[in-house]
XYZ file of C-alpha atoms in Angstrom:
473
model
C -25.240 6.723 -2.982
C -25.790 8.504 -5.841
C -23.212 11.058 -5.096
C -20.343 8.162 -4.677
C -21.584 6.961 -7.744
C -20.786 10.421 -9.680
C -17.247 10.915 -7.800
C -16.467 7.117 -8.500
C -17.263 7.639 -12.503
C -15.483 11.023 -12.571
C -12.142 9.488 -10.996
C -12.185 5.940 -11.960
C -14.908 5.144 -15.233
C -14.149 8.266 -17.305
C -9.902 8.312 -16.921
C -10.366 4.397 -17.800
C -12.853 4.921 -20.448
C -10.710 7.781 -21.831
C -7.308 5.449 -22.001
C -9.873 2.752 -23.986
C -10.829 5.181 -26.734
C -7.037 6.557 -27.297
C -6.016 3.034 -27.474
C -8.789 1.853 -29.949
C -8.776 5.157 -31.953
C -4.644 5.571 -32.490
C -3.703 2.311 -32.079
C -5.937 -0.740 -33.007
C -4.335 -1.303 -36.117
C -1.479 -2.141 -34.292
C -2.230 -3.793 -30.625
C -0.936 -7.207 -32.617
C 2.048 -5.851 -32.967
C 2.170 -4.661 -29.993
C 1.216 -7.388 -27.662
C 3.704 -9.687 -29.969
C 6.937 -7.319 -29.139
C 9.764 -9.701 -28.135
C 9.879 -9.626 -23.953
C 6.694 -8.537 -22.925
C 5.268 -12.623 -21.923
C 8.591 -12.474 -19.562
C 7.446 -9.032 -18.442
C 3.727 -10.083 -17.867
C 5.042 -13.329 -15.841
C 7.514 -11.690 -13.885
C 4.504 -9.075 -12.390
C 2.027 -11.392 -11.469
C 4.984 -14.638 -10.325
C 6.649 -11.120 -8.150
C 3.010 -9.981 -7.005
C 2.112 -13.261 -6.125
C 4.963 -14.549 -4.039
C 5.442 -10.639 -2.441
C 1.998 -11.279 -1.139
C 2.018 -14.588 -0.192
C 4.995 -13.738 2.250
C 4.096 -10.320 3.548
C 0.761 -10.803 4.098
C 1.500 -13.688 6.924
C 4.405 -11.799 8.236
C 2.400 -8.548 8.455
C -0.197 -10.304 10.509
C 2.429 -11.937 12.804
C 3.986 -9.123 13.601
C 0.290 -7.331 14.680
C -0.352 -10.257 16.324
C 3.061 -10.852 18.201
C 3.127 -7.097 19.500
C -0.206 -7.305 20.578
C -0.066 -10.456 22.447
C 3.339 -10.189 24.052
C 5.138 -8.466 26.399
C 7.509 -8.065 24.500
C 9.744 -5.152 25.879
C 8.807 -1.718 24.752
C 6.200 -2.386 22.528
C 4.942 0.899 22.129
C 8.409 2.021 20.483
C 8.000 -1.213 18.077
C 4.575 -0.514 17.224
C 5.648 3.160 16.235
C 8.988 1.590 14.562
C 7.091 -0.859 12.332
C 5.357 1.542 10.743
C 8.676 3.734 9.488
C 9.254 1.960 6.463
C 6.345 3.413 5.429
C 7.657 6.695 5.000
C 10.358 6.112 3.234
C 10.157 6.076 -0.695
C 10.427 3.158 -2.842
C 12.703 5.229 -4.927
C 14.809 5.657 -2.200
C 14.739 2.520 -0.639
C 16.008 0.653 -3.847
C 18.481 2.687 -4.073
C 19.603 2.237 -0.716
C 19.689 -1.520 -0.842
C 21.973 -1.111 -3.769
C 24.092 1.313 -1.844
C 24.168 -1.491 0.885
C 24.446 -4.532 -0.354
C 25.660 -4.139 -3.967
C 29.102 -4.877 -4.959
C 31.963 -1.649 -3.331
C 28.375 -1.235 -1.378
C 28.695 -0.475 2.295
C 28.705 -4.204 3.653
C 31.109 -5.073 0.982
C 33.479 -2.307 1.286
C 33.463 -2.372 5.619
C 32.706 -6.325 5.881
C 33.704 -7.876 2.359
C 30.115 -9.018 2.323
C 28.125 -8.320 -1.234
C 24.944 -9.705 -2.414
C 25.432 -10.325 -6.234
C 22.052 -10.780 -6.868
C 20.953 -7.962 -5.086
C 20.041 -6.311 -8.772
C 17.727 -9.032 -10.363
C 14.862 -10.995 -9.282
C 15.526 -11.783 -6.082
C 16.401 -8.268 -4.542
C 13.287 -6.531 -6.288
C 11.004 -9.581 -4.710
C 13.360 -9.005 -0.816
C 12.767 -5.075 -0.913
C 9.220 -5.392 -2.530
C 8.538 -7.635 1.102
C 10.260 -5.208 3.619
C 8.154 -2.316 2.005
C 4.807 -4.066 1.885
C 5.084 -5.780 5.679
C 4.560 -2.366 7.241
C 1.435 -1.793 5.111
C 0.106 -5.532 6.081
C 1.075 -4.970 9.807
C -0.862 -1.858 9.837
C -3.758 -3.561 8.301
C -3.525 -6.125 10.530
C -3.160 -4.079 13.633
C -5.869 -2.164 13.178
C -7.877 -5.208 12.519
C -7.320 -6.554 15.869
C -7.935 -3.224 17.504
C -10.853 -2.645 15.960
C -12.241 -6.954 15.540
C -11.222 -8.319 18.410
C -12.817 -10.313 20.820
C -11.307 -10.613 24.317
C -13.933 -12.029 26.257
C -14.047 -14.817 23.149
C -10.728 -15.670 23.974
C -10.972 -16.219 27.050
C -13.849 -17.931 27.332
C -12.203 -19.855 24.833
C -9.240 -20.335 27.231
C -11.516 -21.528 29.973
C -12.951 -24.146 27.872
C -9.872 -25.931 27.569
C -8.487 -24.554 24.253
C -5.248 -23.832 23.833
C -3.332 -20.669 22.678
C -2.976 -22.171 18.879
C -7.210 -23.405 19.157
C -8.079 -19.913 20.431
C -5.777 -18.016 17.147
C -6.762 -20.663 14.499
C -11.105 -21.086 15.361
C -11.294 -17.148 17.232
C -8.795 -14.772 16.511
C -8.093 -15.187 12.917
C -11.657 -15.825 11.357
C -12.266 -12.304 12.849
C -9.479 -11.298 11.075
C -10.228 -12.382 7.682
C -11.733 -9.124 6.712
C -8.125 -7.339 7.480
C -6.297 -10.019 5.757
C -8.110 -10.114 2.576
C -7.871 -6.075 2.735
C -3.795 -6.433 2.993
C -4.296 -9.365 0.336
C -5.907 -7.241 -2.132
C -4.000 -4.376 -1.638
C -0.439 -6.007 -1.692
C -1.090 -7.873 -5.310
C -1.888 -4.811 -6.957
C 0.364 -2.488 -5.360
C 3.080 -4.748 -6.591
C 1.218 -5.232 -9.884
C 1.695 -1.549 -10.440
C 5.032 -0.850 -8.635
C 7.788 1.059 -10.656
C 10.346 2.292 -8.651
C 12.069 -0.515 -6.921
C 12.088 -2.876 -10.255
C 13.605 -0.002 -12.249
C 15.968 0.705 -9.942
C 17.174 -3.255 -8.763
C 15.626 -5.364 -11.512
C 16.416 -3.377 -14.790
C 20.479 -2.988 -14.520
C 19.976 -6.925 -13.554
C 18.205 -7.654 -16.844
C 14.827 -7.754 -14.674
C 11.826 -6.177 -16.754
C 8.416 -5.874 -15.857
C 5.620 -4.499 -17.086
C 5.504 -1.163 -15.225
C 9.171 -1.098 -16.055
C 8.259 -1.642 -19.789
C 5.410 1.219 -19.807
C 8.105 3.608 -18.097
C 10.318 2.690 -21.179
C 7.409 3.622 -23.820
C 6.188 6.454 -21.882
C 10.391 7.692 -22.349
C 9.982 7.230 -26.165
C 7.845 10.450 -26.475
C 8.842 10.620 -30.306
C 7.712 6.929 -30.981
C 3.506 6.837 -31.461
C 3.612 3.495 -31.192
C 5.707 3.428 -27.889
C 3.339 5.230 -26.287
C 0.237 3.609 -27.738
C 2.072 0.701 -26.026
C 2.090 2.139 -22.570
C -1.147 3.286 -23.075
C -2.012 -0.959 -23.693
C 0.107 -2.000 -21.305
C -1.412 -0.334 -18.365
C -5.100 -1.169 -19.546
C -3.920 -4.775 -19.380
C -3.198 -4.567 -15.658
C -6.950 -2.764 -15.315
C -8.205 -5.954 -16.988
C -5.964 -8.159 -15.342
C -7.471 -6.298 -11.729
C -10.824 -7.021 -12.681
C -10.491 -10.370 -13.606
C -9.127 -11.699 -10.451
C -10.054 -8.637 -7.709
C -13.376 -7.726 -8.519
C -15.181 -11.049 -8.795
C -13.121 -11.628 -5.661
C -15.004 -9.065 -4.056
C -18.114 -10.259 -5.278
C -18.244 -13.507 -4.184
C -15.566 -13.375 -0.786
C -16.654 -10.341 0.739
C -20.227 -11.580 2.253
C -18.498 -14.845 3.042
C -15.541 -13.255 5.005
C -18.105 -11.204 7.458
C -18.452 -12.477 10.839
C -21.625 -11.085 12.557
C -20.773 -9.834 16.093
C -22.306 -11.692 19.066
C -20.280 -10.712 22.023
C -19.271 -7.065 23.716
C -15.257 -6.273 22.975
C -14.898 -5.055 26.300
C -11.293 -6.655 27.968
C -7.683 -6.186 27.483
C -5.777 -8.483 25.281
C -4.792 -11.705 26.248
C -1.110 -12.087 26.702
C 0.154 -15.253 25.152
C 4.191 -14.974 24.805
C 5.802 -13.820 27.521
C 9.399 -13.406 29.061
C 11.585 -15.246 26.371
C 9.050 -15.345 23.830
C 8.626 -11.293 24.391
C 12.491 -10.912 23.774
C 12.491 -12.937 20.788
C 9.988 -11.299 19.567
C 12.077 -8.326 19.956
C 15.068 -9.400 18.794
C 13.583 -10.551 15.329
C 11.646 -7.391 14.807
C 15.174 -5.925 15.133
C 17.061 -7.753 12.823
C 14.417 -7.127 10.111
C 14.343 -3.560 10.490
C 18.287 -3.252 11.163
C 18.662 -5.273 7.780
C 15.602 -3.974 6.143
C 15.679 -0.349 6.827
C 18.631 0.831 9.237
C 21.392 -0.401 7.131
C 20.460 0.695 3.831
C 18.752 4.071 4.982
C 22.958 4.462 6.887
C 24.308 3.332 3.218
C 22.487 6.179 1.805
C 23.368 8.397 4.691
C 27.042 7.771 3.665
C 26.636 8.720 0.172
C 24.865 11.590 0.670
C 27.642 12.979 2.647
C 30.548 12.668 0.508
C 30.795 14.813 -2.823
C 30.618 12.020 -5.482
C 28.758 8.358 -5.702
C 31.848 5.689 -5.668
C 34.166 8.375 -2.887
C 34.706 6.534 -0.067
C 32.727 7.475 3.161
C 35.496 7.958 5.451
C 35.750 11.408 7.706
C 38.106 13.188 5.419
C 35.618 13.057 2.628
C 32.661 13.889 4.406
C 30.572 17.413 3.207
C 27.296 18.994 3.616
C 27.469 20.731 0.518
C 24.665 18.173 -1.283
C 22.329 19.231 1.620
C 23.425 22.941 1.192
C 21.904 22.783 -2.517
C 18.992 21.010 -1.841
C 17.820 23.147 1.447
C 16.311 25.827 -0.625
C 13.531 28.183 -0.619
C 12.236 26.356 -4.095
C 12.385 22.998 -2.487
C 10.661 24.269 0.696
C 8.037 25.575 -1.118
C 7.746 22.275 -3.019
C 7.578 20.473 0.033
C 4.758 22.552 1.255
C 2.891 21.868 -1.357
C 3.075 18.480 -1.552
C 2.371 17.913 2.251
C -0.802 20.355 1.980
C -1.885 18.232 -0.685
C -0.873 14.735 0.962
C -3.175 16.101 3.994
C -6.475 17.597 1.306
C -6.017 14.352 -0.039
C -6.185 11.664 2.842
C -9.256 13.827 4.627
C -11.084 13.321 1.413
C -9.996 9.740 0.726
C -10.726 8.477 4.507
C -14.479 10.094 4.080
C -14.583 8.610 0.077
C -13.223 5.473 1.659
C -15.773 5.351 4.388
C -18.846 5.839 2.560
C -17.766 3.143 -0.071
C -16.878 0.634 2.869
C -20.609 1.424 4.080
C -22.191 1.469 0.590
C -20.117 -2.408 0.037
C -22.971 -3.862 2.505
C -25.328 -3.834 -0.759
C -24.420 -5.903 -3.970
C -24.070 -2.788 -5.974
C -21.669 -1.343 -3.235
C -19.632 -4.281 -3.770
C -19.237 -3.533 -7.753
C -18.597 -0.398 -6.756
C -15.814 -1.673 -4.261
C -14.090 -3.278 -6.847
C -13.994 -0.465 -9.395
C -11.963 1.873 -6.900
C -9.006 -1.275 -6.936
C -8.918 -0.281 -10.818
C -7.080 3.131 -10.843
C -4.838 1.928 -7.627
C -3.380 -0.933 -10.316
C -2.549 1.730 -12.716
C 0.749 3.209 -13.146
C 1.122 6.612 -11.693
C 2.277 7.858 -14.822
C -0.476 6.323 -17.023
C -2.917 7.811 -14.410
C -1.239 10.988 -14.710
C -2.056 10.604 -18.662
C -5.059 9.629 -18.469
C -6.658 12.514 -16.120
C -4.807 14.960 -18.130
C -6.418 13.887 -21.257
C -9.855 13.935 -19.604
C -9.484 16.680 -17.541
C -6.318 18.638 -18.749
C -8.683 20.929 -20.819
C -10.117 22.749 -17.672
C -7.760 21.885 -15.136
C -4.388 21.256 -16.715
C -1.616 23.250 -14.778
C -3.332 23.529 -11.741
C -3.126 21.916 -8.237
C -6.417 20.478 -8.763
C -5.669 17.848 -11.289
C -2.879 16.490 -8.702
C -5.076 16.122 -5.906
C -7.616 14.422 -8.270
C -4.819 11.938 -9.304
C -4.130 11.603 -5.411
C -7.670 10.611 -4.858
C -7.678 8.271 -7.827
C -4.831 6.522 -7.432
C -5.266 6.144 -3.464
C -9.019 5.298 -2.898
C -8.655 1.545 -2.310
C -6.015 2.475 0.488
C -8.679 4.147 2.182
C -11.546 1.704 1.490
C -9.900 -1.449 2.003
C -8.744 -1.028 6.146
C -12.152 0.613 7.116
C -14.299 -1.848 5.295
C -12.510 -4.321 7.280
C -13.332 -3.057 10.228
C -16.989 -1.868 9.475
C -17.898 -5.241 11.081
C -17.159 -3.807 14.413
C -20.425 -1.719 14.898
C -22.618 -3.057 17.394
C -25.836 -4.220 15.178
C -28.614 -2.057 15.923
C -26.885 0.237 17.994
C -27.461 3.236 15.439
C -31.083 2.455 14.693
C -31.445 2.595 18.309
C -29.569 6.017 18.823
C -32.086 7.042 16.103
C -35.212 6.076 17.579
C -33.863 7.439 20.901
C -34.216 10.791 18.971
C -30.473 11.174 17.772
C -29.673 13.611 14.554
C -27.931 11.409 11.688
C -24.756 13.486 12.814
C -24.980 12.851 16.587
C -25.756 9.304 15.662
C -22.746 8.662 13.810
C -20.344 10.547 16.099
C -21.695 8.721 19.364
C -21.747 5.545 17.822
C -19.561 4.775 14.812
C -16.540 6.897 14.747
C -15.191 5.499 18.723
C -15.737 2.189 17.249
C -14.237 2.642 13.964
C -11.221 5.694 14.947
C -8.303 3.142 14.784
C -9.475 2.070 11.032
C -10.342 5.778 10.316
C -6.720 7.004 11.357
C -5.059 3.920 10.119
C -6.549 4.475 6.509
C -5.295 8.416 6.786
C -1.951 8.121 7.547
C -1.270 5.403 4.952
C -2.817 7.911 2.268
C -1.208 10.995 3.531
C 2.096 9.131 3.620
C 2.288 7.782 0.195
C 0.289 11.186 -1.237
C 3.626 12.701 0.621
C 6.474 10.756 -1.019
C 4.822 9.969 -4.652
C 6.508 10.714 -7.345
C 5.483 9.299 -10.399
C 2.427 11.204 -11.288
């Protein structure tokens, strides 16, 4: 524990500590002026109304989805399971901009169909894009929940009492799950509290700020002090704002959302919807990623062919000469980089994240629980800032300091699926491998990691995937 406790202040106390004393040394004279600047109550409302009604819709659709593909037949599921999660990979950067490319005004439904969305820069297309890039995240939470929480025989015993399909999800299914949905919870509010790209690019030509969007703006000021001091503010107010409502959270929910295990999880999964339930099942998967993902991603396909935004995308115009330039040795080597880093990172994050999911048990595992949700809230850019004026004097310039913002930045991604699935060890089972005369290792490879594998590769690939494709640090 003690160990944790060192990496945990080293990534998480010190870079926050550090942004404290540059704030109250440089700029206490002037935080009144600062936190009185003319737009920055709209900004603060904006972020937590857009946080709050981002997670209040993807959460449930994330779990509906898990539980719809899981309980169906719905016709090849396996391809939907491995489609859902392909949002994921895509950037937020790029996935703005590809919605604008779409469904913006001389955007590809407008110019082939006559069919714009006005208000696709603003509000309301930050909040729809913000939704189809969390669900993924949600689903994946949720899926592994139910792979890993489940309890078949439940159900059906459940099922032979009498109780019907809606009893069985509302008093079995989803009180197991509550440990996966306050994980997707958590981690949907504050990665919209602390997302950048898609409100720059959709919300700020559409008079949209927030406060991410506001600390980009200071950070852009370089010759301004007090612009920066401002960031600097800014992004400690989110920390505070984090603690305030996620950490007592913790505190108080997480013993409360534990179910103790009383029954084996042997059994297949009960199939509720089938035939036409399967295929509509299907069909609105579909549509959401057609409209979500397909369209826009075929938008940007189109404008990355022809030599200049605004040309039309019709076969006489098309090139390959933007791929020509960007297929270079330089950006290959870039690439490497970042994908041997994305995979360092997400093999250290899913062991950090395990041993703080294990630690959580005790009431000072908990504290420590919340803490890692601190960095995750801050902008990548402020983080960036922050390690490099803790750190930068030893490691600026080097790989190192990158993969140390990877691990700060990501550690809650790795925590939060695993520690809602810790619940799924059989009680005693490890004790008993132990007094059988079992090594710590053996005990923990025999027993914990079959148990635990979908949570432990769920909580990898959604850290290597956003180490992969981020950008602002």
């Amino acid at each position: 524990m003690t160990a944790i406790a060192v990496v945990v202040a080293m990534l998480v106390i010190a870079p926050v500590v550090r942004l404290v004393y540059v704030v109250l040394t440089e700029g206490s004279a002037s935080l009144g002026e600062i936190f009185s600047r003319r737009g920055l109550g709209e900004a603060v409302v904006n972020t937590v109304l857009l946080a709050t009604a981002v997670t209040v819709v993807a959460v449930p659709m994330g779990t509906a989805v898990a539980l719809g593909l899981r309980r169906s037949d719905v016709p090849g599921r396996r391809w939907w399971q491995f489609a859902m999660v392909l949002p994921v990979l895509v950037p937020e950067f790029v996935l703005g901009y590809s919605w604008t490319q779409a469904y913006g005004r001389a955007g590809f439904t407008d110019t082939l169909l006559g069919l714009p969305w006005p208000s696709v820069l603003g509000p309301w297309g930050v909040w729809a894009v913000l939704v189809v890039n969390t669900v993924p995240l949600t689903y994946l939470i949720a899926a592994v929940g139910l792979a890993t929480r489940a309890e078949p025989n439940l159900e059906r015993a459940a099922r032979a009492s009498g109780a019907g399909a809606a009893s069985v999800l509302r008093d079995v299914t989803l009180p197991l799950l509550r440990p996966s949905i306050a994980a997707a919870s958590v981690l949907s509010f504050v990665l919209t509290l602390e997302s950048f790209a898609i409100p720059q690019v959709m919300g700020t030509p559409g008079g949209f700020t927030t406060v991410t969007t506001r600390i980009y703006r200071d950070l852009s000021l370089g010759s301004d002090p007090l612009s920066f001091i401002e960031a600097l503010a800014l992004a400690l107010m989110l920390v505070v704002f984090t603690v305030v409502v996620v950490v007592p959270a913790d505190l108080w929910l997480a013993p409360r959302l534990r179910v103790t295990r009383v029954a084996d999880t042997e059994g297949a999964p009960i199939v509720t919807a089938r035939g036409a339930a399967g295929r509509c099942i299907a069909a609105g998967l579909g549509g959401y990623l057609m409209l979500g993902v397909a369209v826009p991603l075929v938008a940007l396909l189109a404008a990355a062919v022809t030599p200049a935004v605004g040309v039309s995308p019709s076969p006489g115009n098309w090139t390959l000469d933007n791929f020509s330039s960007a297929l270079n040795s330089r950006n290959a080597e870039a690439l490497g980089s970042s994908a041997s880093l994305a995979f360092a990172a997400a093999t250290l994050l899913t062991v950090l994240g395990g041993c703080v999911a294990v630690l959580e048990r005790r009431r000072v595992g908990r504290a420590m629980a919340g803490l890692v949700t601190l960095t995750l809230v801050l902008p990548g850019s402020t983080l960036a800032v922050a390690l490099l004026i803790t750190y930068g004097r030893w490691l600026g310039g080097t790989l190192t300091l990158i993969l140390l913002a990877y691990l700060a930045k990501l550690w809650a991604f790795a925590h939060r699926p695993i520690s809602g699935a810790l619940d799924r060890l059989p009680a005693g089972q490890l004790q008993a491998a132990r007094a059988s005369g079992a090594g710590a290792l053996t005990a923990v490879r025999t027993v914990a990691l079959r148990p635990l594998a979908p949570a432990l590769l769920g909580a990898w690939l959604v850290c290597f995937v956003t180490a992969l494709h981020e950008v602002t640090m």
